[in-house]
GROMACS .gro file of C-alpha atoms in nm:
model
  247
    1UNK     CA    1   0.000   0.000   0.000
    2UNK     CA    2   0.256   0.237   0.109
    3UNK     CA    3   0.454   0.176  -0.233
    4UNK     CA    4   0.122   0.265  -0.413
    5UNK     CA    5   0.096   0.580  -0.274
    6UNK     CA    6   0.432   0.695  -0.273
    7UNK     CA    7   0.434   0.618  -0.619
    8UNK     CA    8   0.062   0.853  -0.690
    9UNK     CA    9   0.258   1.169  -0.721
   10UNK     CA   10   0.487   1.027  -0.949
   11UNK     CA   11   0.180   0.890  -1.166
   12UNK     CA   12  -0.010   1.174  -1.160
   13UNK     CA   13   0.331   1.380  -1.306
   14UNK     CA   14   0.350   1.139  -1.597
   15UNK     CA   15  -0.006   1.150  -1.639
   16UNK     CA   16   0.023   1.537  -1.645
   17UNK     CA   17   0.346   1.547  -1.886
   18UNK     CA   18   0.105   1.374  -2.094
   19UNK     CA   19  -0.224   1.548  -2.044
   20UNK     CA   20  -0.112   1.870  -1.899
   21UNK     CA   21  -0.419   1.998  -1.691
   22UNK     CA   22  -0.640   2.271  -1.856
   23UNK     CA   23  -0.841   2.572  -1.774
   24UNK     CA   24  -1.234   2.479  -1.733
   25UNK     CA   25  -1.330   2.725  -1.886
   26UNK     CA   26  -1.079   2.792  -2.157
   27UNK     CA   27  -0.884   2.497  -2.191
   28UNK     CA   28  -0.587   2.693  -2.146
   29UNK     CA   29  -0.300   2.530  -1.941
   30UNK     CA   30  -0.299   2.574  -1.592
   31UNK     CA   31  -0.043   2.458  -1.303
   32UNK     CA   32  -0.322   2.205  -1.137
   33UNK     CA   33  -0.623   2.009  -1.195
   34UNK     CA   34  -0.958   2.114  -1.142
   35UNK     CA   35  -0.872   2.488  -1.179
   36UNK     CA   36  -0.966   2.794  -1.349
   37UNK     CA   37  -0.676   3.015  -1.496
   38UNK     CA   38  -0.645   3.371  -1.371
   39UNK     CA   39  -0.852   3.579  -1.644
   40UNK     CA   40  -1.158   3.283  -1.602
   41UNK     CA   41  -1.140   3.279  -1.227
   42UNK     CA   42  -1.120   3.679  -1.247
   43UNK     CA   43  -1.436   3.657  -1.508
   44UNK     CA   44  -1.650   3.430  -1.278
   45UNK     CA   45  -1.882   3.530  -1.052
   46UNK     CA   46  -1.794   3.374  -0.744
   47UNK     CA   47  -2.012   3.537  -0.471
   48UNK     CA   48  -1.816   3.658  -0.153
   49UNK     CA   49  -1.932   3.927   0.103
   50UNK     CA   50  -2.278   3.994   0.246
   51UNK     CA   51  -2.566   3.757   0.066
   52UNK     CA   52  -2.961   3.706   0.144
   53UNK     CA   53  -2.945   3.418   0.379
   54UNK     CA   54  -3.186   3.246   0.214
   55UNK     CA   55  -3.059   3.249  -0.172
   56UNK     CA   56  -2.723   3.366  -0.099
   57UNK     CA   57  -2.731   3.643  -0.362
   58UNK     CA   58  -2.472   3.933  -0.294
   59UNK     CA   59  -2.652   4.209  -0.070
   60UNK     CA   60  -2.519   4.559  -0.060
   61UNK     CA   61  -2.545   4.842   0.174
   62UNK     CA   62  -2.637   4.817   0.567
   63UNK     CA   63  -2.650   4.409   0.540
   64UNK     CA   64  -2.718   4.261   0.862
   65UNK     CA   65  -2.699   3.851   0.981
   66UNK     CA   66  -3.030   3.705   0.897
   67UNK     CA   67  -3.077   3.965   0.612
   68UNK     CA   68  -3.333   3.849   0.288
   69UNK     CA   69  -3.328   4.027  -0.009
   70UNK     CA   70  -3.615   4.161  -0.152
   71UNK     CA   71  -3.754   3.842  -0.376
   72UNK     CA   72  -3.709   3.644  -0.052
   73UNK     CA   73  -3.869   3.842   0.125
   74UNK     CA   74  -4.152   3.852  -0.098
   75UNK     CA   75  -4.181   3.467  -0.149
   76UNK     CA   76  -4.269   3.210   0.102
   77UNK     CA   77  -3.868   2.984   0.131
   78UNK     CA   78  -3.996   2.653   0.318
   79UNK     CA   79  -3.598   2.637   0.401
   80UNK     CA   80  -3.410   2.825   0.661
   81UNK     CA   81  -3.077   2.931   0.484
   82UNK     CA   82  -2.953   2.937   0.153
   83UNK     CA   83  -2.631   2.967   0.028
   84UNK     CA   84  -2.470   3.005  -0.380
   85UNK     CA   85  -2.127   3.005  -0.482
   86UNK     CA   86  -2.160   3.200  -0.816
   87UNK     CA   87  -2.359   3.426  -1.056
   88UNK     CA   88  -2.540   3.234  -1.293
   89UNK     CA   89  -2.387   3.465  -1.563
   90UNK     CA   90  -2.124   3.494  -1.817
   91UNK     CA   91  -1.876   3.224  -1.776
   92UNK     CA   92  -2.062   3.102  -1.480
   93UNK     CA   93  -2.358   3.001  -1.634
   94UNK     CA   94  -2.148   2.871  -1.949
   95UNK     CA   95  -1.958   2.611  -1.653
   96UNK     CA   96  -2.332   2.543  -1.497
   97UNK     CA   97  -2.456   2.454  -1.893
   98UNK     CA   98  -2.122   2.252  -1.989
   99UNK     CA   99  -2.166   2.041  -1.673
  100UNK     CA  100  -2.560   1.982  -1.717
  101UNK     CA  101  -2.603   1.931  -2.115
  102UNK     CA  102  -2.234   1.862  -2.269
  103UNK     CA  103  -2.133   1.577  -2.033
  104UNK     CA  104  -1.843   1.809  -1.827
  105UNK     CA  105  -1.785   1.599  -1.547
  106UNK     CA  106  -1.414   1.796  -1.515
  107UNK     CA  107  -1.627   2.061  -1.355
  108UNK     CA  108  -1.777   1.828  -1.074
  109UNK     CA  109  -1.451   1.791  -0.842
  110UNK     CA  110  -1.396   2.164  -0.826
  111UNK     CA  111  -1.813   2.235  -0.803
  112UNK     CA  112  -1.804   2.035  -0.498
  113UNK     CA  113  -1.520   2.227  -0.373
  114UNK     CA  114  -1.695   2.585  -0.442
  115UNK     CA  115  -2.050   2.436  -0.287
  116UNK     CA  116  -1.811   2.341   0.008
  117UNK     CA  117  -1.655   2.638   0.065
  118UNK     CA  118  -2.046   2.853  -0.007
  119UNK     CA  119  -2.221   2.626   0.237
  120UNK     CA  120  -1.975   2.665   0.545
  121UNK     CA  121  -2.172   2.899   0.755
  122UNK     CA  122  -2.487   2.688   0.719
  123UNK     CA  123  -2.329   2.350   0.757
  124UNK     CA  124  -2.578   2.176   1.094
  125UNK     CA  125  -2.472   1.878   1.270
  126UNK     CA  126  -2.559   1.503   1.162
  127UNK     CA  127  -2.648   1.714   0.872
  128UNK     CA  128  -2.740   1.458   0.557
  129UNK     CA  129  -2.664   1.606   0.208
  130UNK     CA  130  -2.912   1.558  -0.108
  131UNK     CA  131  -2.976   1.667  -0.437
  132UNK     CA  132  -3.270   1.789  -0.601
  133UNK     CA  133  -3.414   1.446  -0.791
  134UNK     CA  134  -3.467   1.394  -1.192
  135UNK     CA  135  -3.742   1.231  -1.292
  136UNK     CA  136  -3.644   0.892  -1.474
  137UNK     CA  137  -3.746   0.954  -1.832
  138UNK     CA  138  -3.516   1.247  -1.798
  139UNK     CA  139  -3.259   1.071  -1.658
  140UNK     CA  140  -3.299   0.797  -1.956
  141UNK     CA  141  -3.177   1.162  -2.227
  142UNK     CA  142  -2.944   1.286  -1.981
  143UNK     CA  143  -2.781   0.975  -1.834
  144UNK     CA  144  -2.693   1.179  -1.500
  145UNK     CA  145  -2.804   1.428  -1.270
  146UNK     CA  146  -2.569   1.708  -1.227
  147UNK     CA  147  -2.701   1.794  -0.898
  148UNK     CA  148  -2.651   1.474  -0.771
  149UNK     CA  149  -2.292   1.451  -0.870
  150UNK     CA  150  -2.181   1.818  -0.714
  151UNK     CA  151  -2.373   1.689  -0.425
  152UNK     CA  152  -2.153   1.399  -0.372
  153UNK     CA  153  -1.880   1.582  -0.450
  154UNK     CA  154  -1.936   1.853  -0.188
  155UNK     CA  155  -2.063   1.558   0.050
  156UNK     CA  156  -1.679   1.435   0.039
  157UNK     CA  157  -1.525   1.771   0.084
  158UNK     CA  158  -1.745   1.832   0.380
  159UNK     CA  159  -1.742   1.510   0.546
  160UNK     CA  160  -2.094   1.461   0.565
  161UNK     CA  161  -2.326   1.173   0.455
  162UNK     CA  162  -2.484   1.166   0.137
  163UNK     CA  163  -2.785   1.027  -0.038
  164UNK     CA  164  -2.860   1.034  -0.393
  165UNK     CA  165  -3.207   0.898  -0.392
  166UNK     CA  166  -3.364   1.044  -0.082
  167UNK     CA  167  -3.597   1.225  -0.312
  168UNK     CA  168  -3.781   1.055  -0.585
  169UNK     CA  169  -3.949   1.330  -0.874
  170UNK     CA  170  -4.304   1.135  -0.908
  171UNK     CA  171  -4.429   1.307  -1.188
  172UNK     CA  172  -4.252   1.445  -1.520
  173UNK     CA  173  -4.285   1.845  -1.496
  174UNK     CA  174  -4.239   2.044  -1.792
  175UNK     CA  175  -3.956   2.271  -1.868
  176UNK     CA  176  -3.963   2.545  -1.645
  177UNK     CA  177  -3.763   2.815  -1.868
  178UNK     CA  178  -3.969   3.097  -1.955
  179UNK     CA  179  -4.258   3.015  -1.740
  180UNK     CA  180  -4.342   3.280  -1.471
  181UNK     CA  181  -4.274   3.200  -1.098
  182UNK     CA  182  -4.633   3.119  -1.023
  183UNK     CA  183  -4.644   2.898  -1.321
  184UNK     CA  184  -4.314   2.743  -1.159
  185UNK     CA  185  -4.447   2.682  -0.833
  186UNK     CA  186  -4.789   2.525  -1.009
  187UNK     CA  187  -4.591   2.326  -1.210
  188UNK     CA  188  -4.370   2.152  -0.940
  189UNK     CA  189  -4.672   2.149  -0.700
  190UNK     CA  190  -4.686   1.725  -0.548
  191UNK     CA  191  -4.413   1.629  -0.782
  192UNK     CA  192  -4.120   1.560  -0.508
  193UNK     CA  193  -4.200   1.258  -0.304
  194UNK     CA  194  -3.978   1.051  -0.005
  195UNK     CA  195  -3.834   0.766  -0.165
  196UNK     CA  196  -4.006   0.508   0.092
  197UNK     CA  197  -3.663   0.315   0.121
  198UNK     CA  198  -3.478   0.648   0.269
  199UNK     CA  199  -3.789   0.773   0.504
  200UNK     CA  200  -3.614   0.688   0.831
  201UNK     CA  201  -3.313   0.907   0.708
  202UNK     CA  202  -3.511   1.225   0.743
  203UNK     CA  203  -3.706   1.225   1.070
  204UNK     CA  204  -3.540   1.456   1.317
  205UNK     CA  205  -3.244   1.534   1.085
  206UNK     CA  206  -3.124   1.814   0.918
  207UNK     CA  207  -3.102   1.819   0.519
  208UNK     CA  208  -2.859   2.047   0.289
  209UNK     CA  209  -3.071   2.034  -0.056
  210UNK     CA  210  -2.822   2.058  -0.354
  211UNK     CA  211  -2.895   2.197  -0.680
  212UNK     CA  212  -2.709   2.341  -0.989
  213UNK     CA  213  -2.919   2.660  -1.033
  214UNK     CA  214  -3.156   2.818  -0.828
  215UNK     CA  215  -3.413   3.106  -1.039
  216UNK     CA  216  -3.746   3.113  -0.876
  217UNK     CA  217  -3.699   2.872  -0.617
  218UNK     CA  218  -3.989   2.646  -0.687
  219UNK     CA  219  -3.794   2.363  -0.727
  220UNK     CA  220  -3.608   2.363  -0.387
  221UNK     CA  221  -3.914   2.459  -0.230
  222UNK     CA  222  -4.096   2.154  -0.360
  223UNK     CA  223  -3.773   1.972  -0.226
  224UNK     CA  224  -3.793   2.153   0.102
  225UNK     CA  225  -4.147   2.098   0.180
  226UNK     CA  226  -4.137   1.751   0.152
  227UNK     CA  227  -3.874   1.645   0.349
  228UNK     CA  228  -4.009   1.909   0.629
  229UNK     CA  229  -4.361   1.642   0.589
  230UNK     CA  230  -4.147   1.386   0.621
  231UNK     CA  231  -4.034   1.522   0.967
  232UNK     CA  232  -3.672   1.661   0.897
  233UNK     CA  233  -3.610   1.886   1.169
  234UNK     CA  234  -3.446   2.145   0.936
  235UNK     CA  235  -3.387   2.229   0.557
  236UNK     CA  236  -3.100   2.427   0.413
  237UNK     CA  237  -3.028   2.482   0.068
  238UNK     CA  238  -2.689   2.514  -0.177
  239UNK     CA  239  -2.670   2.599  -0.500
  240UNK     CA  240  -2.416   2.595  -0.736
  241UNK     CA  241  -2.549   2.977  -0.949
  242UNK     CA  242  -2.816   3.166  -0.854
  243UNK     CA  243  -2.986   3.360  -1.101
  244UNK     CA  244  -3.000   3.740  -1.031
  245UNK     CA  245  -3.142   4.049  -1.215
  246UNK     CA  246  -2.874   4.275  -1.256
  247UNK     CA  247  -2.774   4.593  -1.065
   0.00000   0.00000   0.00000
């Protein structure tokens, strides 16, 4: 064992000599794996600073702990915090895409990493970690959910449990893009269910929901209120991009 990894390093340089690691964005040449190079990382909105604590968007001005922006505060969140680690913009939302439609799973590692480092302040204990579901004739065309694998991928990073299928998607819902927010939150209304096998994981726990985007919020509310049914003592919520009008 011990000659196997003393020798990893040594792999991973020949592997590298090889296939020398690249930009995710740009597929420029960078020092490491699972990085962006300094003009992407400086072109990605990576939120930092003061953020609604229950979408995580940036807030500006007199921002105090506990602070909602104005859509949350407008919209019923079933979940208690929220947390984002990017804009879904510009070369954001071009990573986001990549890893949900063009098979990118370069970008999960690092995703997990920047969901890690977002969620920190709203991390509870014995938390359990899982992603917004798929339902299966959409898993058939896509072959994976994206959420599911930045979940896991955080879930390691973290140290916290993980499960894939503690939510089951009962019905098929229509594309939400372009519909309105009430049409959202019609739309998604009784499609999230407990997947029976899992519903002793939830009572009296906490659960981090994981998604890749977060626009309305119907989704993760769907998400939330189902697992608070299901007795889960608390729901927070991480998401990869959050969509935001601009300032």
């Amino acid at each position: 064992m011990s000659r196997l990894i003393a020798q990893g390093p040594i792999l991973q340089t020949l592997v590298h000599a090889v296939f020398p690691p690249e930009c995710l964005s740009c597929r420029m040449r960078v020092a490491s794996d699972d990085g962006l190079c300094g003009p992407c990382w400086r072109d990605t909105a990576f939120i930092t600073g003061d953020v609604c604590d229950a979408c995580g968007v940036p807030m500006h001005g007199d921002v105090q702990s506990g602070d909602r922006c104005d859509e949350c505060l407008s919209t019923a969140r079933p979940w208690s915090q929220g947390r984002a680690a990017l804009l879904y913009k510009e070369r954001g939302r071009a990573l986001v895409l990549a890893l949900k439609h063009s098979d990118r799973h370069d970008i999960v590692r690092p995703a997990g990493l920047w969901l890690a480092r977002a969620a920190k302040g709203i991390l509870r204990e014995d938390v359990l970690i899982a992603p917004v579901p798929l339902h299966w004739t959409r898993m058939v065309r896509r072959r994976y959910n994206q959420s599911s694998l930045i979940g896991q991928a955080m879930a390691r990073e973290v140290g916290a449990p993980f499960s894939g299928d503690l939510l089951v998607r009962s019905k098929a819902t229509a594309s939400l893009d372009g519909k309105s927010r009430e049409e959202r939150f019609a739309e998604l209304r009784d499609s999230i269910v407990v997947n029976p096998k899992r519903a002793e994981l939830i009572k009296g726990r906490a659960i981090l929901l994981v998604d890749d985007v977060i626009t309305s919020g119907a989704t993760l509310a769907a998400c939330a209120e189902t697992c608070l049914k299901s007795q889960a003592s608390e729901v927070c919520v991480v998401t990869l991009a959050r969509v935001a009008k601009d300032d």
